[in-house]
Amino acid sequence: PVRATEVLVSRPGTSGGWQECVLRRFLDENPEYPLQFVQFTDLLNPHTTKEVYNTSLSYSELAQYRAVVGFPYDTSLMFFWEFYSMNM
């Protein structure tokens, strides 16, 4: 992957970003952790906690990340299948 130290993370539904807080706290406690978490919604609109739809990022841009983390009850089941088809 081009972005070998970055992991793309989904925001499940309208959770308000609870997992963003958990991951940020994890990194605070583990400053030597070699990976960075990139919020999928921040690539589209970093100023919202509402559901955002991808209309601008290509599959080749998304496939540059080392991995993707999806959470149960993500609002789009297609999120899983799209990344699965990219071998992520």
Coordinates of C-alpha atoms in Angstrom, one line a residue:
P1 CA 0.0 0.0 0.0
V2 CA 1.1 3.6 -0.7
R3 CA -0.1 4.7 2.7
A4 CA 1.6 1.9 4.7
T5 CA 1.2 3.5 8.1
E6 CA -2.4 4.7 7.7
V7 CA -5.5 2.7 8.5
L8 CA -8.8 3.9 7.2
V9 CA -11.6 3.8 9.8
S10 CA -15.4 3.9 9.2
R11 CA -17.7 5.8 11.4
P12 CA -20.7 3.6 12.1
G13 CA -24.0 5.4 11.5
T14 CA -24.6 8.6 13.4
S15 CA -22.5 7.5 16.4
G16 CA -21.1 11.0 16.8
G17 CA -17.6 9.6 16.5
W18 CA -17.3 7.6 19.7
Q19 CA -14.7 5.3 18.1
E20 CA -12.7 8.4 17.1
C21 CA -12.4 9.3 20.8
V22 CA -11.4 5.7 21.7
L23 CA -8.8 5.5 19.0
R24 CA -7.4 9.0 19.8
R25 CA -7.1 7.9 23.5
F26 CA -5.4 4.7 22.5
L27 CA -2.8 6.7 20.5
D28 CA -2.3 9.1 23.5
E29 CA -1.5 6.1 25.7
N30 CA 0.7 4.4 23.1
P31 CA 2.7 7.1 21.4
E32 CA 5.1 4.6 19.8
Y33 CA 2.2 2.8 18.0
P34 CA 3.3 2.6 14.3
L35 CA -0.1 3.2 12.7
Q36 CA -2.2 6.2 12.2
F37 CA -6.0 6.1 12.1
V38 CA -7.6 8.1 9.3
Q39 CA -11.4 8.7 9.6
F40 CA -13.2 7.9 6.4
T41 CA -15.6 10.7 6.9
D42 CA -12.8 13.2 7.4
L43 CA -11.7 12.5 3.8
L44 CA -15.2 13.7 2.7
N45 CA -16.2 16.3 5.3
P46 CA -14.1 16.7 8.5
H47 CA -16.6 19.0 10.1
T48 CA -19.6 16.7 10.5
T49 CA -20.7 13.9 12.7
K50 CA -23.6 13.1 10.3
E51 CA -23.8 10.4 7.7
V52 CA -21.7 11.3 4.7
Y53 CA -21.7 9.7 1.3
N54 CA -18.7 9.2 -0.9
T55 CA -19.1 10.9 -4.3
S56 CA -15.5 12.1 -4.8
L57 CA -13.0 9.4 -3.7
S58 CA -12.0 6.7 -6.2
Y59 CA -11.4 3.1 -5.5
S60 CA -7.7 3.6 -6.3
E61 CA -7.5 6.4 -3.7
L62 CA -9.2 4.3 -1.0
A63 CA -7.0 1.2 -1.8
Q64 CA -3.9 3.1 -1.0
Y65 CA -4.4 2.6 2.8
R66 CA -2.8 -0.3 4.6
A67 CA -6.1 -1.6 5.9
V68 CA -9.7 -0.6 6.7
V69 CA -11.6 -1.0 9.9
G70 CA -15.3 -1.3 9.8
F71 CA -17.6 -1.5 12.8
P72 CA -20.8 -3.5 13.4
Y73 CA -23.9 -1.7 12.3
D74 CA -22.1 0.5 9.9
T75 CA -24.9 2.2 8.0
S76 CA -23.8 0.8 4.7
L77 CA -23.2 -2.9 4.3
M78 CA -21.8 -2.0 0.9
F79 CA -18.9 -0.4 2.8
F80 CA -17.7 -3.9 3.7
W81 CA -18.2 -5.5 0.3
E82 CA -16.5 -2.6 -1.5
F83 CA -13.4 -2.9 0.6
Y84 CA -13.5 -6.7 0.6
S85 CA -13.4 -6.6 -3.2
M86 CA -10.3 -4.4 -3.0
N87 CA -8.6 -7.1 -0.8
M88 CA -8.4 -4.8 2.2

